[in-house]
Each structure stands twice: as structure tokens, then as C-alpha cells.
Coordinates of C-alpha atoms in Angstrom, one line a residue:
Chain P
X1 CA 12.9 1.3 -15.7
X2 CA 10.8 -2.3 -15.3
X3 CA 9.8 -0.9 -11.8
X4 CA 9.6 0.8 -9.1
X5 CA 13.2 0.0 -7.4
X6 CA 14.5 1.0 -4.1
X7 CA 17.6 1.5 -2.2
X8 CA 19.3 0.2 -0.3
X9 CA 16.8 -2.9 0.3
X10 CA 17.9 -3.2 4.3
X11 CA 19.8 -1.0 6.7
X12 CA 20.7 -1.2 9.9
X13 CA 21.6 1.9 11.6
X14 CA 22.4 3.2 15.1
X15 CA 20.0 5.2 17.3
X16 CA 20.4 9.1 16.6
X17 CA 21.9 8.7 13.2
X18 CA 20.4 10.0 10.1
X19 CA 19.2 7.7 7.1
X20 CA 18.6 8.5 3.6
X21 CA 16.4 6.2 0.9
X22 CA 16.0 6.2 -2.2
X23 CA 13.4 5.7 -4.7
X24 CA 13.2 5.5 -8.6
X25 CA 10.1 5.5 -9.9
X26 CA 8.7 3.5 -13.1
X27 CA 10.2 6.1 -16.1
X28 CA 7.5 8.7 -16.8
X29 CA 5.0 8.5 -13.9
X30 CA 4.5 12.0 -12.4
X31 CA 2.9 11.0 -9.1
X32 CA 4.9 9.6 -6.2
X33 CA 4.2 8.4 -2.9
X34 CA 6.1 7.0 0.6
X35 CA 4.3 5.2 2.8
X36 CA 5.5 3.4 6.5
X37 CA 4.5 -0.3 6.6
X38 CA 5.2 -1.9 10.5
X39 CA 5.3 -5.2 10.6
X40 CA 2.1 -6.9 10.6
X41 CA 0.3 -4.0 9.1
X42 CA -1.0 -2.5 6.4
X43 CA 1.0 0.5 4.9
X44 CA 0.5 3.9 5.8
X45 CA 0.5 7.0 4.1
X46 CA 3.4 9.5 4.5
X47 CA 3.8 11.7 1.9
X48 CA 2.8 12.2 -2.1
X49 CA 4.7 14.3 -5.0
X50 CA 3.3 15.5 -8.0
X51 CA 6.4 15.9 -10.3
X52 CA 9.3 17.9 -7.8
X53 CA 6.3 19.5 -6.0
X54 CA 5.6 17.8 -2.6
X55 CA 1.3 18.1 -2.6
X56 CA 0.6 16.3 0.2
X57 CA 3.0 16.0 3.4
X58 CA -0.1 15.1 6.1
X59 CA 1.5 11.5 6.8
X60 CA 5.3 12.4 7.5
X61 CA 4.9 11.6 12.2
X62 CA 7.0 14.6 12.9
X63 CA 10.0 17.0 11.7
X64 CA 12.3 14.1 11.9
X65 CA 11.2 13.1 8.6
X66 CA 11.4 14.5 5.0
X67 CA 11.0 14.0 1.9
X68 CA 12.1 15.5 -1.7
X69 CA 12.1 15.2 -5.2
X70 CA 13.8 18.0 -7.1
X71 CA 14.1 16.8 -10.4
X72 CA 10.7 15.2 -10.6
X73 CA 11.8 12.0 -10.6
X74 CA 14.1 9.8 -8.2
X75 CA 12.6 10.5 -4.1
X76 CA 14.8 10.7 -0.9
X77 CA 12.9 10.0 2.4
X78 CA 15.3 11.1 4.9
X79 CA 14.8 10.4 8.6
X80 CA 17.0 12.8 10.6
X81 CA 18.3 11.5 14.7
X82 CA 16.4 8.0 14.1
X83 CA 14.9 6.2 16.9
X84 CA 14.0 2.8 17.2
X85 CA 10.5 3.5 16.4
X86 CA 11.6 4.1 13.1
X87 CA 12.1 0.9 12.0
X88 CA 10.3 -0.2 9.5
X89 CA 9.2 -1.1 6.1
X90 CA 9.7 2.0 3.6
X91 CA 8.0 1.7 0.9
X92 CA 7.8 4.3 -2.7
X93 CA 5.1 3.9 -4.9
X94 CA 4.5 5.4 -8.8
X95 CA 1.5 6.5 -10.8
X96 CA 1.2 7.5 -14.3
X97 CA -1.2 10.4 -13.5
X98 CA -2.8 11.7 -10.0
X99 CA -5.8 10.4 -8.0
X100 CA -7.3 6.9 -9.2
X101 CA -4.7 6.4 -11.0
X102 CA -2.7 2.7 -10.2
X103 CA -0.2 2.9 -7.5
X104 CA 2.7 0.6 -8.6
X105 CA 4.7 -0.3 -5.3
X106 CA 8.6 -1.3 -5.2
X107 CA 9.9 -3.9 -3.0
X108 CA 10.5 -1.6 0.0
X109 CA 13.9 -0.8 2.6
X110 CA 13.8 -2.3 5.8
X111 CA 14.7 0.1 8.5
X112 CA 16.2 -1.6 11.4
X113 CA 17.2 1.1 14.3
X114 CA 19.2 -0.6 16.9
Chain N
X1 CA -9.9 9.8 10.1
X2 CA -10.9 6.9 7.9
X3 CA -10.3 3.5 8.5
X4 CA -10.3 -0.1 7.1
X5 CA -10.4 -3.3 9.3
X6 CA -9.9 -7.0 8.1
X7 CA -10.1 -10.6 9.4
X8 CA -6.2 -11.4 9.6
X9 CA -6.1 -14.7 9.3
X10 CA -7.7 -17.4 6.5
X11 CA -7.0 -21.0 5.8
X12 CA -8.5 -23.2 3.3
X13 CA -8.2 -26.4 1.0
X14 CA -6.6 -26.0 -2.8
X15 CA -9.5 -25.8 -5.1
X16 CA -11.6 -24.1 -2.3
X17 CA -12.4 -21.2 -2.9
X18 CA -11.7 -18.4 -0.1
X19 CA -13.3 -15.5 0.8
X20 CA -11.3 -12.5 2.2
X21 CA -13.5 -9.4 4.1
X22 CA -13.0 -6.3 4.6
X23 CA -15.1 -3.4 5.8
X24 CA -14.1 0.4 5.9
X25 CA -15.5 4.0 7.4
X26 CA -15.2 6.4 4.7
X27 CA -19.0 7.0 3.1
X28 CA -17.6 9.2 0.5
X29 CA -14.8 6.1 -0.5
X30 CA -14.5 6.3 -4.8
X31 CA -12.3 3.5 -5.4
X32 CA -10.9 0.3 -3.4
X33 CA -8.5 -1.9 -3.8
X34 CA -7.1 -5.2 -3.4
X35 CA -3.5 -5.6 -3.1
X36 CA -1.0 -9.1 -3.1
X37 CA 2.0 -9.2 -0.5
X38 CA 4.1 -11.6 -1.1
X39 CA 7.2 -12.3 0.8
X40 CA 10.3 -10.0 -0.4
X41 CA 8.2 -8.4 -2.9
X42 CA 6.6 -4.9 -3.3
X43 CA 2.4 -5.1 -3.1
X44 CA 0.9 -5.9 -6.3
X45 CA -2.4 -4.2 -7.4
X46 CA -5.0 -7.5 -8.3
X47 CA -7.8 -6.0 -8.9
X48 CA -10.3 -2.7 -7.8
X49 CA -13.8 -1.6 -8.3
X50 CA -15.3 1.3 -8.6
X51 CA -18.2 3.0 -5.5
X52 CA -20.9 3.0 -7.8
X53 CA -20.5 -1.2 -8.7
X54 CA -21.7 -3.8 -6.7
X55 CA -19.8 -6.6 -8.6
X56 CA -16.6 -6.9 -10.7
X57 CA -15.3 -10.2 -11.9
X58 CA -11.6 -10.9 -13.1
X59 CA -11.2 -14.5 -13.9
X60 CA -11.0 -16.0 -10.3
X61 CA -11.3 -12.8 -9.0
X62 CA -14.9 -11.7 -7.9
X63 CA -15.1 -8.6 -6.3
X64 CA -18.5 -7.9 -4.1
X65 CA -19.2 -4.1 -2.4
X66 CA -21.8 -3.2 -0.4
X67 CA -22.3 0.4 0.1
X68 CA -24.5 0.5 2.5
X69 CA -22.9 -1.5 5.2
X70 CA -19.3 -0.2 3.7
X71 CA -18.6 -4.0 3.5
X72 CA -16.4 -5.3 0.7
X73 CA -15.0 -8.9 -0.2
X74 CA -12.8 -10.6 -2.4
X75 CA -13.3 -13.9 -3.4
X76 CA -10.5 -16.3 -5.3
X77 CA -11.8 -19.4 -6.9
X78 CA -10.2 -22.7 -7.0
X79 CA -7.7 -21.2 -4.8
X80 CA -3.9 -22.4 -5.5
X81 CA -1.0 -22.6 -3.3
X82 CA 0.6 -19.7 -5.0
X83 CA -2.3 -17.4 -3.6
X84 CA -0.6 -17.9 -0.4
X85 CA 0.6 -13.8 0.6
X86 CA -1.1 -11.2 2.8
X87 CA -4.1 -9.6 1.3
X88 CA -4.5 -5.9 1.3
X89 CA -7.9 -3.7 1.2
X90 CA -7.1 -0.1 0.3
X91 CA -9.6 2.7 0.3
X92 CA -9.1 5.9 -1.9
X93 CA -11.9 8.3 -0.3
X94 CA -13.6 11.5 -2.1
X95 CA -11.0 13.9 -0.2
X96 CA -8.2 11.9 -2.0
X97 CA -8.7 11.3 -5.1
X98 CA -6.6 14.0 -6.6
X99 CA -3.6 13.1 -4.0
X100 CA -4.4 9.1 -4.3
X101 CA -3.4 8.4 -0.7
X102 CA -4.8 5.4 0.0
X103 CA -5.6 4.4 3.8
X104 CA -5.1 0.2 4.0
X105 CA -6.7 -2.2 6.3
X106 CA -4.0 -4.5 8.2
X107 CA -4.0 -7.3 6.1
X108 CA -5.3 -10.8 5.8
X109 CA -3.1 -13.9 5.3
X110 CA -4.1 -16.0 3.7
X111 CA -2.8 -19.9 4.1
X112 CA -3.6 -22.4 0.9
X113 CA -3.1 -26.0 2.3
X114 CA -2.8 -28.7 -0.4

């Protein structure tokens, strides 16, 4: 596609349900990444993917959260029993290649846990 | 771990030109990053330099690094009202430049008055 695009853009979910987002990267780029954004800061890292194979899983706060990518291209981040900590900005990002290569971000999902 | 602090707030006059700061931990960094945040929209990459610079220019982009006291700026010149967003420094350090995760200061707003 254009972009990287995400779904859905906002949802609003109960306490101790699960959530699932989506990501579709730009067409082609091997390298993916989710990162946590609270408001009023900068993102942070949660997990990378180098075609279906997660290569780096360091940022993900506990066993709530996962991620996969099976076919090497479109990412769930699913947050299992979700507290209100968990709200947040989502946010996927693509790369062509691995390492230095640009990071192209979509427009995120906003996690609100009531 | 690594970090990256930044001033969070700047205003100035259009046609100033502003200068946004940002200073970081990691001494074995290899790339940062600036990133645009504008509302509703995913973070846009403007412009990065390499450890081994000191200077990169981009039209009204100059980027400045100094190594030695991990400092790094970005300054925009003649400074429009559409560079009103949140600014993003992003540091890509030695360990991660195979994964790409990128550690991001908090963010600095920046506030174009006409």
C-alpha cells in the first residue's frame, strides 16, 4: 500500500477484556516494529519482526502482551485481560531492510481501557 | 538503559528561526533522528545524521551533533506556522542497529506564532 495503515484507529474497551490491532505494513518491507506511545511522550519500543520471525521481543511490559506476524506481513499486537494502564497510543512502524534502515510510522490506535 | 531527554516546550515568531535540543546517553549511538508529530498523523522521519558528522543540512533543516557532550540540535529556518507539531529525537545505538529499535526523547512542541 501508500503506507503504513492501522486498525482500528480508536477503541474503547472494558477492563479485563482482550484487544487485538492490526498493522499493514508498506508492501515489501521486511522489518516491523510496535512501539507504546503515552500521552505526552515519546514512543517506546515494544517489539521488532524480521519477516514472520519475532527478533526482538525486550519491550513487550509483561505476558499480557503479544505480538505475531505469520505470514511476514500484516502484525497483530494483542493485549490479553487489559488494564487501564494499557491505554495508549499503539503505533506499527515498517522498514525496507533491518537496522539503519528508515522507520516509516502509521497513524497509530488509541487504546482507551475504561 | 539508554536515554534521550529534550526541552518540551518552544515558541517563536514566523520567519525566526527555532532551535530544538536534545541530548542522549548512549556513547556507542550510530544514527539519530528527528521525527515530525503532527496531530492525527503517524511520526514522519525529517531528517537524520550519521555518529561520525558534525553537521548535515537539508534546506531549512540544519542538523548539529556533538559527540562529545552527546548533545544534538535541530534547527528550522524561517520557521512557518505549518512547523507547528511535536518534535521527536530518536537514537539508534551500536547494540541496535541490526534490530533498529530506536529509544525517543519525550518530545518538544514546538509553537510558531504569526
Amino acid at each position: 500500500g501508500a503506507g503504513v495503515s492501522q486498525s482500528p484507529r480508536y477503541k474503547v474497551t472494558k477492563r479485563g477484556q482482550d484487544v487485538a490491532l492490526r498493522c499493514d505494513p508498506i508492501s515489501g518491507h521486511v522489518s516491523l516494529y510496535w512501539y507504546r506511545q503515552a500521552l505526552g511522550q515519546g514512543p517506546e519500543f515494544l517489539t521488532y519482526f524480521n519477516y514472520e520471525a519475532q527478533q526482538d521481543k525486550s519491550g513487550l511490559p509483561n505476558d499480557r502482551f503479544s505480538a505475531e506476524r505469520p505470514e511476514g506481513s500484516i502484525s497483530t499486537l494483542t493485549i490479553q485481560r487489559t488494564e487501564q494502564r494499557d491505554s495508549a497510543m499503539y503505533r506499527c512502524a515498517s522498514s525496507r531492510g533491518t537496522g539503519v534502515e528508515t522507520q516509516y510510522f502509521g497513524p497509530g490506535t488509541r487504546l482507551l481501557v475504561l | 538503559g539508554e536515554d534521550v531527554e529534550q526541552s518540551l516546550f518552544l515558541s517563536v515568531r514566523e520567519g525566526d528561526s527555532s532551535v530544538i535540543n536534545c541530548t542522549y546517553t548512549d556513547s556507542s549511538s550510530t544514527y539519530l533522528y528527528w521525527y515530525k508529530q503532527e496531530p492525527g498523523a503517524g511520526l514522519q522521519l525529517l531528517t537524520y545524521i550519521f555518529s561520525n558528522m558534525d553537521m548535515k543540512q537539508d534546506q531549512r533543516l540544519t542538523v548539529l551533533l556533538n559527540k562529545k557532550d552527546k548533545h544534538l540540535s535541530l534547527r528550522i529556518a524561517d520557521t512557518q506556522t505549518g512547523d507547528s507539531a511535536i518534535y521527536f529525537c530518536a537514537d539508534l545505538g551500536h547494540g541496535s542497529s541490526n534490530t533498529g529499535k530506536l529509544i525517543f526523547g519525550q518530545g518538544t512542541t514546538l509553537q510558531v506564532k504569526p
